[in-house]
Amino acid sequence: MAAVPQMVIRSAKTTFQQALAARLVRIGYIEGAMKIVILACILIFIILCTLNACSQPLHFNRNENQRKLPVKKGVAGIRQVMQLRREVLMAVGPHEIRMPKGTIVDDEYQPGKVIFPGNYACTVTLGGRAITTPKGGVIRLSDTHLVSVQVAGESARFIIGGNKFTFANAMGGEGVSFFEDGSVRCGYLAEDAEAEVAGRRIRLKRKTGINNAIWDDDGFEFGNIVFYPSGALHKGELMDATGLRAGETLRKFLPGKTEWYENGSVHTGFTAHPISGTAAGADFTIHAGQKVTLSSAGTPVIPENVVTLSSISIPAFPGVEFRQAKVRLKNGAVFIQEGSLDKVAEISFGSGDSRAIPFGPGPDGHPSISFYYETFQPVFGYAGRNFTALAGKQEWLIQAGTLMRFHKDGRLQEAVLAAPATVIITGKRYLLEKGATIKLYSNGDVSEDVIQFTNKSHNLVRPLE
């Protein structure tokens, strides 16, 4: 066999090596491409999973204070607000509320007022019925239930206690407020309504103006109609003069804010006829047109807080009738805060001058007399006639019709003189002319203000030494 030349062998070897290298390079490219494809697939899978997760609503319990809502700051009008960056599904008690991206919440930890985007109407289930807000509507939340919901369309129509009512939304986000069980608590009537209360048909006034007839300021009772959890009418705006049940008695009441007990008996209202009553020994009369408070038995009462009465006489001042009196009931006794007198009344306070002081009517529209809460002594009053008052060791003739002021212990503090008087101020004697104002300390000494300020401009004071 002929020998193969070495050059041929080397040439073949080189060709083989080049082919092998080229093949390996191609394999490397393929493997690299496969790795890139695999990594790309993994990355796409991760992105899709992330997008899928982000597209799902964030589940959030209303009372999860530790977890922040996904919010961003925005502007509504002139104030800064918190807006959701993504959709949230919030659980509030038994309710699950969808809040889309762009929903405004007032607080990032515990949103109370929620304002939905202008293209979204929220639907919730309350009291066994679906209630829908208007687009861009408002709801209010607590940790346990929906406090109030703005209503739209058929959602604004309710049957409560067998009566039909249609509600309106007020500026600021108020709509219809609910108890925790989903029954209606209060709201604004969109139209005049008829209702039956304790067998009597009444008409209730609708919403007029902006946020009219607010019942209280705590945010739980608002509007012009309020209900008990049972559905019985609690408060409303009576539209006509109507005969209503007060205990077992039928009384006529005038239009205005009226409040009922749960059994349908009137609690407060404006009486069409005078009503007389007795409380803690005090005899009083509520005249027609005045607000009256009644017990569940239908008898007029004086509430614990300060109220206004048409006329009253109290055991502390027997025989004295105060008109348009502000009074209060405290520890089983009736006290006068202020009142007016139609005629001169002799009133004794048992301190300072033990003699009775003749109080009389004051200027039109102004109370005749006012009293301190702590001591039940007069703060001010008008002299019903000229009379002599004793302060310290000196007697003063007080001018009729002028304003008198008193210290808390009942001693005279300030009055106008009906006759000249000689006084001693800081060891010096002065003459005060008729018409001068006398000012006294609680110990009876004359204040130097009498010389320096009170009577100086009128030249009613003259030194005698």
Short mmCIF file of C-alpha atoms in Angstrom, two decimals:
data_model
loop_
_atom_site.label_atom_id
_atom_site.label_comp_id
_atom_site.label_asym_id
_atom_site.label_seq_id
_atom_site.Cartn_x
_atom_site.Cartn_y
_atom_site.Cartn_z
CA MET A 1 0.00 0.00 0.00
CA ALA A 2 1.32 3.31 -0.91
CA ALA A 3 2.03 5.66 1.99
CA VAL A 4 -0.25 8.74 2.39
CA PRO A 5 1.73 11.90 2.21
CA GLN A 6 2.01 13.78 5.52
CA MET A 7 0.82 16.98 3.89
CA VAL A 8 -2.45 15.34 2.89
CA ILE A 9 -2.95 14.02 6.41
CA ARG A 10 -2.37 17.45 7.95
CA SER A 11 -4.75 19.04 5.46
CA ALA A 12 -7.51 16.57 6.28
CA LYS A 13 -6.94 17.03 9.98
CA THR A 14 -7.19 20.78 9.68
CA THR A 15 -10.40 20.51 7.67
CA PHE A 16 -11.92 18.21 10.31
CA GLN A 17 -10.95 20.53 13.12
CA GLN A 18 -12.42 23.51 11.33
CA ALA A 19 -15.65 21.63 10.69
CA LEU A 20 -15.81 20.53 14.32
CA ALA A 21 -15.17 24.07 15.54
CA ALA A 22 -17.84 25.43 13.25
CA ARG A 23 -20.28 22.78 14.53
CA LEU A 24 -19.48 23.63 18.12
CA VAL A 25 -20.01 27.30 17.42
CA ARG A 26 -23.40 26.53 15.89
CA ILE A 27 -24.32 24.40 18.92
CA GLY A 28 -23.25 27.24 21.23
CA TYR A 29 -25.43 29.68 19.34
CA ILE A 30 -28.37 27.30 19.57
CA GLU A 31 -27.87 26.73 23.30
CA GLY A 32 -27.52 30.48 23.90
CA ALA A 33 -30.64 31.16 21.93
CA MET A 34 -32.51 28.48 23.84
CA LYS A 35 -31.40 30.00 27.15
CA ILE A 36 -32.54 33.42 26.00
CA VAL A 37 -35.90 31.99 24.94
CA ILE A 38 -36.29 30.18 28.25
CA LEU A 39 -35.35 33.29 30.24
CA ALA A 40 -37.72 35.38 28.14
CA CYS A 41 -40.53 32.90 28.78
CA ILE A 42 -39.83 32.96 32.49
CA LEU A 43 -39.76 36.77 32.49
CA ILE A 44 -43.01 36.97 30.53
CA PHE A 45 -44.61 34.50 32.94
CA ILE A 46 -43.52 36.59 35.91
CA ILE A 47 -44.81 39.78 34.29
CA LEU A 48 -48.15 38.14 33.46
CA CYS A 49 -48.49 36.86 37.02
CA THR A 50 -47.67 40.30 38.40
CA LEU A 51 -50.13 42.00 36.08
CA ASN A 52 -52.78 39.44 36.97
CA ALA A 53 -52.17 39.99 40.66
CA CYS A 54 -52.27 43.77 40.30
CA SER A 55 -55.44 43.61 38.24
CA GLN A 56 -57.24 41.87 41.11
CA PRO A 57 -58.87 44.13 43.75
CA LEU A 58 -56.91 44.56 46.97
CA HIS A 59 -58.93 42.98 49.77
CA PHE A 60 -58.99 45.24 52.79
CA ASN A 61 -60.89 45.04 56.08
CA ARG A 62 -62.22 48.38 57.32
CA ASN A 63 -60.68 48.01 60.77
CA GLU A 64 -57.23 46.87 59.60
CA ASN A 65 -55.45 49.95 60.90
CA GLN A 66 -51.98 48.45 60.39
CA ARG A 67 -52.35 48.09 56.65
CA LYS A 68 -52.18 51.15 54.42
CA LEU A 69 -54.49 51.69 51.51
CA PRO A 70 -52.78 52.16 48.13
CA VAL A 71 -53.27 55.90 47.89
CA LYS A 72 -51.73 58.90 46.22
CA LYS A 73 -52.26 62.57 46.96
CA GLY A 74 -54.61 64.52 44.76
CA VAL A 75 -56.52 67.78 44.76
CA ALA A 76 -60.29 68.24 45.07
CA GLY A 77 -61.22 71.89 44.79
CA ILE A 78 -58.85 73.69 47.14
CA ARG A 79 -58.01 70.84 49.51
CA GLN A 80 -55.62 67.93 49.25
CA VAL A 81 -57.12 64.46 49.30
CA MET A 82 -56.08 60.80 49.12
CA GLN A 83 -56.99 58.89 45.96
CA LEU A 84 -56.72 55.13 45.42
CA ARG A 85 -53.95 54.09 43.01
CA ARG A 86 -55.68 50.78 42.35
CA GLU A 87 -58.97 49.04 42.96
CA VAL A 88 -59.84 48.04 46.52
CA LEU A 89 -62.48 45.61 47.78
CA MET A 90 -63.22 46.75 51.33
CA ALA A 91 -65.12 44.68 53.88
CA VAL A 92 -67.18 46.78 56.31
CA GLY A 93 -69.04 44.53 58.73
CA PRO A 94 -71.21 42.29 56.50
CA HIS A 95 -70.72 44.55 53.48
CA GLU A 96 -68.14 44.27 50.69
CA ILE A 97 -67.68 47.54 48.81
CA ARG A 98 -65.81 47.93 45.53
CA MET A 99 -63.77 51.11 45.33
CA PRO A 100 -62.25 51.62 41.88
CA LYS A 101 -59.03 53.41 41.09
CA GLY A 102 -59.42 57.15 41.62
CA THR A 103 -61.81 56.83 44.58
CA ILE A 104 -61.17 59.60 47.12
CA VAL A 105 -60.77 58.60 50.76
CA ASP A 106 -60.28 61.21 53.47
CA ASP A 107 -57.87 59.17 55.55
CA GLU A 108 -55.37 56.58 54.37
CA TYR A 109 -55.79 54.41 57.48
CA GLN A 110 -59.47 54.73 58.36
CA PRO A 111 -61.47 56.27 55.52
CA GLY A 112 -64.72 57.70 56.75
CA LYS A 113 -65.95 59.71 53.80
CA VAL A 114 -65.57 57.99 50.41
CA ILE A 115 -66.14 59.84 47.11
CA PHE A 116 -66.36 57.63 44.03
CA PRO A 117 -65.06 58.60 40.57
CA GLY A 118 -67.43 60.51 38.34
CA ASN A 119 -68.02 57.51 36.07
CA TYR A 120 -68.78 54.99 38.82
CA ALA A 121 -71.97 54.29 40.81
CA CYS A 122 -71.54 52.06 43.85
CA THR A 123 -74.18 49.46 44.78
CA VAL A 124 -74.51 48.16 48.35
CA THR A 125 -77.04 45.93 50.08
CA LEU A 126 -78.72 47.40 53.15
CA GLY A 127 -81.81 46.23 54.97
CA GLY A 128 -82.33 43.50 52.40
CA ARG A 129 -82.38 45.83 49.39
CA ALA A 130 -79.83 47.07 46.86
CA ILE A 131 -79.01 50.76 47.12
CA THR A 132 -77.13 52.55 44.33
CA THR A 133 -75.32 55.85 44.62
CA PRO A 134 -75.31 58.40 41.79
CA LYS A 135 -72.16 58.42 39.68
CA GLY A 136 -69.49 60.14 41.68
CA GLY A 137 -71.61 59.59 44.80
CA VAL A 138 -70.54 59.61 48.44
CA ILE A 139 -70.75 57.10 51.28
CA ARG A 140 -69.64 57.31 54.91
CA LEU A 141 -68.19 54.36 56.82
CA SER A 142 -67.55 53.29 60.36
CA ASP A 143 -65.58 50.20 61.42
CA THR A 144 -68.75 48.14 61.65
CA HIS A 145 -71.27 49.45 59.12
CA LEU A 146 -72.20 51.97 56.44
CA VAL A 147 -73.18 55.18 58.17
CA SER A 148 -74.74 56.98 55.20
CA VAL A 149 -75.17 56.56 51.45
CA GLN A 150 -76.09 59.06 48.76
CA VAL A 151 -79.01 57.58 46.85
CA ALA A 152 -80.11 57.65 43.20
CA GLY A 153 -83.20 56.58 41.25
CA GLU A 154 -85.35 53.92 42.88
CA SER A 155 -82.77 53.67 45.67
CA ALA A 156 -84.11 56.98 46.98
CA ARG A 157 -87.58 55.51 47.62
CA PHE A 158 -88.19 53.72 50.92
CA ILE A 159 -91.07 52.19 52.84
CA ILE A 160 -90.39 52.77 56.55
CA GLY A 161 -92.89 51.81 59.23
CA GLY A 162 -95.50 51.27 56.53
CA ASN A 163 -95.05 54.83 55.16
CA LYS A 164 -93.50 55.83 51.82
CA PHE A 165 -90.65 58.34 51.74
CA THR A 166 -88.41 59.68 48.96
CA PHE A 167 -85.01 61.04 49.96
CA ALA A 168 -82.68 63.64 48.47
CA ASN A 169 -78.93 64.10 48.73
CA ALA A 170 -77.54 67.19 50.44
CA MET A 171 -74.48 69.18 49.56
CA GLY A 172 -71.42 67.84 51.36
CA GLY A 173 -72.19 64.16 50.84
CA GLU A 174 -75.14 63.48 53.13
CA GLY A 175 -77.81 61.16 51.76
CA VAL A 176 -79.60 58.58 53.90
CA SER A 177 -78.15 57.48 57.24
CA PHE A 178 -78.54 53.91 58.56
CA PHE A 179 -78.43 52.02 61.82
CA GLU A 180 -76.00 49.12 62.06
CA ASP A 181 -78.71 46.62 61.11
CA GLY A 182 -79.37 48.49 57.85
CA SER A 183 -82.61 50.20 58.90
CA VAL A 184 -82.96 53.89 58.02
CA ARG A 185 -81.94 56.36 60.70
CA CYS A 186 -82.45 59.77 59.05
CA GLY A 187 -82.24 61.80 55.85
CA TYR A 188 -83.60 64.66 53.78
CA LEU A 189 -87.07 64.33 52.30
CA ALA A 190 -87.04 65.05 48.56
CA GLU A 191 -90.78 65.76 48.58
CA ASP A 192 -93.54 66.40 51.10
CA ALA A 193 -94.63 63.14 52.67
CA GLU A 194 -97.64 61.73 54.47
CA ALA A 195 -97.27 59.36 57.40
CA GLU A 196 -99.47 57.74 60.01
CA VAL A 197 -98.39 58.26 63.61
CA ALA A 198 -100.42 56.73 66.44
CA GLY A 199 -103.44 56.52 64.15
CA ARG A 200 -103.18 60.17 63.02
CA ARG A 201 -102.35 61.16 59.44
CA ILE A 202 -99.75 63.92 59.25
CA ARG A 203 -97.84 65.73 56.52
CA LEU A 204 -94.10 66.26 56.76
CA LYS A 205 -92.20 69.05 55.04
CA ARG A 206 -89.63 68.27 52.37
CA LYS A 207 -86.05 69.51 52.07
CA THR A 208 -85.75 73.20 51.18
CA GLY A 209 -82.56 75.21 50.84
CA ILE A 210 -79.11 73.84 51.65
CA ASN A 211 -78.89 71.30 54.48
CA ASN A 212 -82.02 72.62 56.18
CA ALA A 213 -83.33 71.38 59.53
CA ILE A 214 -80.14 69.78 60.85
CA TRP A 215 -81.12 67.90 63.99
CA ASP A 216 -77.69 67.62 65.58
CA ASP A 217 -74.03 68.19 64.79
CA ASP A 218 -72.54 64.79 65.52
CA GLY A 219 -72.93 63.55 61.96
CA PHE A 220 -75.27 60.69 62.89
CA GLU A 221 -78.57 62.56 62.84
CA PHE A 222 -79.06 65.03 60.02
CA GLY A 223 -81.78 66.10 57.63
CA ASN A 224 -85.44 66.82 58.33
CA ILE A 225 -86.68 63.35 59.28
CA VAL A 226 -85.37 60.87 61.87
CA PHE A 227 -86.58 57.35 62.73
CA TYR A 228 -86.30 54.86 65.55
CA PRO A 229 -84.65 51.48 64.73
CA SER A 230 -88.16 50.01 64.67
CA GLY A 231 -89.12 52.34 61.82
CA ALA A 232 -91.34 54.54 64.03
CA LEU A 233 -91.09 58.26 63.33
CA HIS A 234 -88.80 60.06 65.79
CA LYS A 235 -88.40 63.63 64.45
CA GLY A 236 -89.90 65.51 61.55
CA GLU A 237 -90.91 68.90 60.19
CA LEU A 238 -94.68 69.12 60.71
CA MET A 239 -96.21 70.86 57.67
CA ASP A 240 -99.72 71.76 58.93
CA ALA A 241 -101.48 72.51 62.19
CA THR A 242 -102.51 69.01 63.23
CA GLY A 243 -104.19 67.26 66.13
CA LEU A 244 -101.66 64.79 67.60
CA ARG A 245 -101.76 62.34 70.46
CA ALA A 246 -100.04 63.47 73.68
CA GLY A 247 -100.35 60.57 76.07
CA GLU A 248 -104.07 59.82 76.06
CA THR A 249 -104.96 63.40 75.13
CA LEU A 250 -105.42 64.87 71.66
CA ARG A 251 -103.66 68.25 71.37
CA LYS A 252 -103.29 70.55 68.38
CA PHE A 253 -99.73 71.41 67.30
CA LEU A 254 -98.46 74.05 64.88
CA PRO A 255 -96.10 73.53 61.92
CA GLY A 256 -92.43 73.18 62.86
CA LYS A 257 -89.92 70.72 64.23
CA THR A 258 -91.74 68.01 66.16
CA GLU A 259 -90.44 65.01 68.07
CA TRP A 260 -92.33 61.83 69.01
CA TYR A 261 -91.88 59.02 71.48
CA GLU A 262 -91.61 55.60 69.88
CA ASN A 263 -95.26 54.87 70.69
CA GLY A 264 -96.35 57.92 68.65
CA SER A 265 -97.03 60.30 71.54
CA VAL A 266 -95.61 63.82 71.05
CA HIS A 267 -92.39 64.60 72.94
CA THR A 268 -91.74 68.18 71.77
CA GLY A 269 -93.62 70.51 69.47
CA PHE A 270 -95.21 73.94 69.09
CA THR A 271 -98.54 74.04 70.86
CA ALA A 272 -101.55 75.70 69.21
CA HIS A 273 -103.25 76.30 72.59
CA PRO A 274 -102.01 77.32 76.06
CA ILE A 275 -100.86 74.43 78.24
CA SER A 276 -100.38 74.74 82.01
CA GLY A 277 -98.31 72.48 84.21
CA THR A 278 -96.41 72.08 87.48
CA ALA A 279 -92.80 71.02 88.05
CA ALA A 280 -90.97 70.89 91.40
CA GLY A 281 -93.63 73.14 92.91
CA ALA A 282 -93.37 75.70 90.09
CA ASP A 283 -96.53 76.61 88.19
CA PHE A 284 -95.99 77.47 84.55
CA THR A 285 -97.95 78.17 81.37
CA ILE A 286 -96.87 77.53 77.78
CA HIS A 287 -98.77 79.95 75.56
CA ALA A 288 -99.89 79.29 72.00
CA GLY A 289 -97.04 79.28 69.52
CA GLN A 290 -94.45 78.30 72.14
CA LYS A 291 -92.41 75.10 72.15
CA VAL A 292 -93.59 72.57 74.72
CA THR A 293 -91.93 69.41 76.08
CA LEU A 294 -94.27 66.63 77.17
CA SER A 295 -93.81 63.47 79.19
CA SER A 296 -94.80 60.11 77.73
CA ALA A 297 -98.08 60.56 79.62
CA GLY A 298 -98.70 63.84 77.76
CA THR A 299 -98.13 66.27 80.66
CA PRO A 300 -95.88 69.34 80.12
CA VAL A 301 -92.44 69.12 81.75
CA ILE A 302 -89.37 71.32 82.23
CA PRO A 303 -86.32 69.59 80.73
CA GLU A 304 -83.00 69.47 82.59
CA ASN A 305 -81.37 71.91 80.19
CA VAL A 306 -82.20 75.61 79.95
CA VAL A 307 -85.52 76.19 78.22
CA THR A 308 -87.78 79.14 77.48
CA LEU A 309 -91.26 79.32 78.97
CA SER A 310 -94.04 81.82 78.41
CA SER A 311 -94.71 82.38 82.12
CA ILE A 312 -93.78 80.74 85.40
CA SER A 313 -93.94 81.31 89.16
CA ILE A 314 -91.52 79.38 91.40
CA PRO A 315 -91.56 78.51 95.12
CA ALA A 316 -88.52 80.72 95.82
CA PHE A 317 -90.53 83.82 94.85
CA PRO A 318 -94.19 83.08 95.63
CA GLY A 319 -96.67 85.32 93.88
CA VAL A 320 -94.13 86.62 91.35
CA GLU A 321 -94.83 85.68 87.74
CA PHE A 322 -91.94 85.76 85.29
CA ARG A 323 -92.82 85.98 81.60
CA GLN A 324 -90.70 84.72 78.71
CA ALA A 325 -88.51 83.15 81.36
CA LYS A 326 -85.47 81.01 80.77
CA VAL A 327 -85.50 78.37 83.48
CA ARG A 328 -83.70 75.15 84.37
CA LEU A 329 -84.47 72.16 86.53
CA LYS A 330 -81.61 71.19 88.83
CA ASN A 331 -81.63 68.70 91.71
CA GLY A 332 -85.41 68.70 91.77
CA ALA A 333 -85.73 72.49 92.00
CA VAL A 334 -86.65 75.07 89.38
CA PHE A 335 -84.25 77.99 88.92
CA ILE A 336 -84.70 81.17 86.91
CA GLN A 337 -81.90 82.17 84.56
CA GLU A 338 -83.64 85.29 83.35
CA GLY A 339 -87.16 86.60 82.83
CA SER A 340 -89.38 89.62 82.35
CA LEU A 341 -91.90 91.22 84.69
CA ASP A 342 -95.19 92.85 83.69
CA LYS A 343 -95.44 94.77 86.96
CA VAL A 344 -93.38 95.70 90.01
CA ALA A 345 -92.47 92.69 92.14
CA GLU A 346 -90.98 92.84 95.65
CA ILE A 347 -88.19 90.26 95.82
CA SER A 348 -86.01 89.58 98.86
CA PHE A 349 -82.74 87.67 98.69
CA GLY A 350 -81.85 87.46 102.38
CA SER A 351 -78.38 89.00 102.14
CA GLY A 352 -76.99 92.53 102.23
CA ASP A 353 -80.10 94.66 102.56
CA SER A 354 -82.67 92.25 103.98
CA ARG A 355 -85.47 94.46 102.73
CA ALA A 356 -87.22 93.46 99.52
CA ILE A 357 -86.07 95.09 96.29
CA PRO A 358 -88.79 96.32 93.94
CA PHE A 359 -87.92 94.95 90.48
CA GLY A 360 -89.94 96.10 87.51
CA PRO A 361 -90.26 95.72 83.73
CA GLY A 362 -87.16 96.39 81.62
CA PRO A 363 -86.86 97.88 78.12
CA ASP A 364 -88.83 96.22 75.34
CA GLY A 365 -87.22 92.97 74.24
CA HIS A 366 -84.82 92.91 77.21
CA PRO A 367 -85.12 90.68 80.31
CA SER A 368 -86.17 92.46 83.51
CA ILE A 369 -83.97 90.36 85.76
CA SER A 370 -81.19 87.79 85.55
CA PHE A 371 -79.73 85.44 88.19
CA TYR A 372 -76.38 83.78 88.98
CA TYR A 373 -76.38 79.99 88.66
CA GLU A 374 -74.11 79.42 91.65
CA THR A 375 -75.80 81.57 94.29
CA PHE A 376 -79.28 82.17 92.86
CA GLN A 377 -78.71 85.88 93.49
CA PRO A 378 -79.53 88.59 90.91
CA VAL A 379 -76.96 89.51 88.27
CA PHE A 380 -78.93 92.56 87.13
CA GLY A 381 -82.43 93.96 87.29
CA TYR A 382 -84.42 97.16 86.70
CA ALA A 383 -85.75 99.23 89.60
CA GLY A 384 -89.54 99.18 89.54
CA ARG A 385 -89.76 102.43 91.57
CA ASN A 386 -87.60 104.70 93.71
CA PHE A 387 -86.49 102.83 96.83
CA THR A 388 -83.90 102.98 99.58
CA ALA A 389 -81.12 100.40 99.56
CA LEU A 390 -78.63 99.72 102.34
CA ALA A 391 -75.02 99.01 101.33
CA GLY A 392 -72.32 98.92 103.98
CA LYS A 393 -73.37 101.47 106.59
CA GLN A 394 -75.01 103.88 104.16
CA GLU A 395 -78.44 104.19 102.61
CA TRP A 396 -78.90 105.07 98.94
CA LEU A 397 -82.03 106.25 97.17
CA ILE A 398 -82.17 104.28 93.89
CA GLN A 399 -83.85 105.80 90.84
CA ALA A 400 -86.85 104.04 89.26
CA GLY A 401 -86.40 102.37 85.84
CA THR A 402 -82.60 102.28 85.99
CA LEU A 403 -80.39 99.20 85.66
CA MET A 404 -79.02 97.72 88.88
CA ARG A 405 -76.13 95.26 89.08
CA PHE A 406 -75.31 92.96 92.00
CA HIS A 407 -72.41 90.99 93.44
CA LYS A 408 -72.71 87.19 93.60
CA ASP A 409 -73.71 87.39 97.27
CA GLY A 410 -76.68 89.63 96.41
CA ARG A 411 -75.17 92.93 97.59
CA LEU A 412 -75.72 96.00 95.43
CA GLN A 413 -72.83 96.71 93.03
CA GLU A 414 -74.09 99.47 90.74
CA ALA A 415 -77.15 101.70 90.44
CA VAL A 416 -78.28 105.24 89.57
CA LEU A 417 -79.06 107.65 92.43
CA ALA A 418 -82.47 109.32 92.71
CA ALA A 419 -81.11 111.93 95.17
CA PRO A 420 -77.69 113.47 95.97
CA ALA A 421 -75.49 111.55 98.37
CA THR A 422 -72.29 112.26 100.28
CA VAL A 423 -69.66 109.53 99.96
CA ILE A 424 -66.16 108.87 101.26
CA ILE A 425 -63.64 107.60 98.71
CA THR A 426 -60.05 106.81 99.79
CA GLY A 427 -60.56 108.94 102.90
CA LYS A 428 -62.00 112.02 101.13
CA ARG A 429 -65.59 113.26 101.03
CA TYR A 430 -67.43 113.79 97.74
CA LEU A 431 -70.92 114.80 96.74
CA LEU A 432 -72.66 112.70 94.10
CA GLU A 433 -75.45 114.53 92.33
CA LYS A 434 -78.85 113.08 91.43
CA GLY A 435 -78.45 110.86 88.35
CA ALA A 436 -74.91 109.83 89.29
CA THR A 437 -73.98 106.17 89.05
CA ILE A 438 -72.82 104.62 92.30
CA LYS A 439 -70.36 101.68 92.18
CA LEU A 440 -69.75 99.63 95.32
CA TYR A 441 -67.35 96.93 96.41
CA SER A 442 -68.87 93.84 98.05
CA ASN A 443 -67.97 95.27 101.51
CA GLY A 444 -70.02 98.40 100.79
CA ASP A 445 -67.12 100.79 100.09
CA VAL A 446 -67.49 103.14 97.12
CA SER A 447 -65.20 102.39 94.17
CA GLU A 448 -62.80 105.14 93.06
CA ASP A 449 -64.05 104.49 89.51
CA VAL A 450 -66.94 106.76 90.46
CA ILE A 451 -64.55 109.73 90.49
CA GLN A 452 -62.07 108.78 87.80
CA PHE A 453 -64.31 107.30 85.12
CA THR A 454 -67.99 106.75 85.84
CA ASN A 455 -69.31 110.27 86.49
CA LYS A 456 -66.36 112.46 85.47
CA SER A 457 -67.61 113.32 81.99
CA HIS A 458 -71.05 114.30 83.33
CA ASN A 459 -69.71 116.47 86.19
CA LEU A 460 -71.85 114.56 88.68
CA VAL A 461 -69.16 114.28 91.36
CA ARG A 462 -67.80 117.18 93.46
CA PRO A 463 -65.14 117.12 96.22
CA LEU A 464 -66.29 118.59 99.55
CA GLU A 465 -62.84 119.11 101.11
#
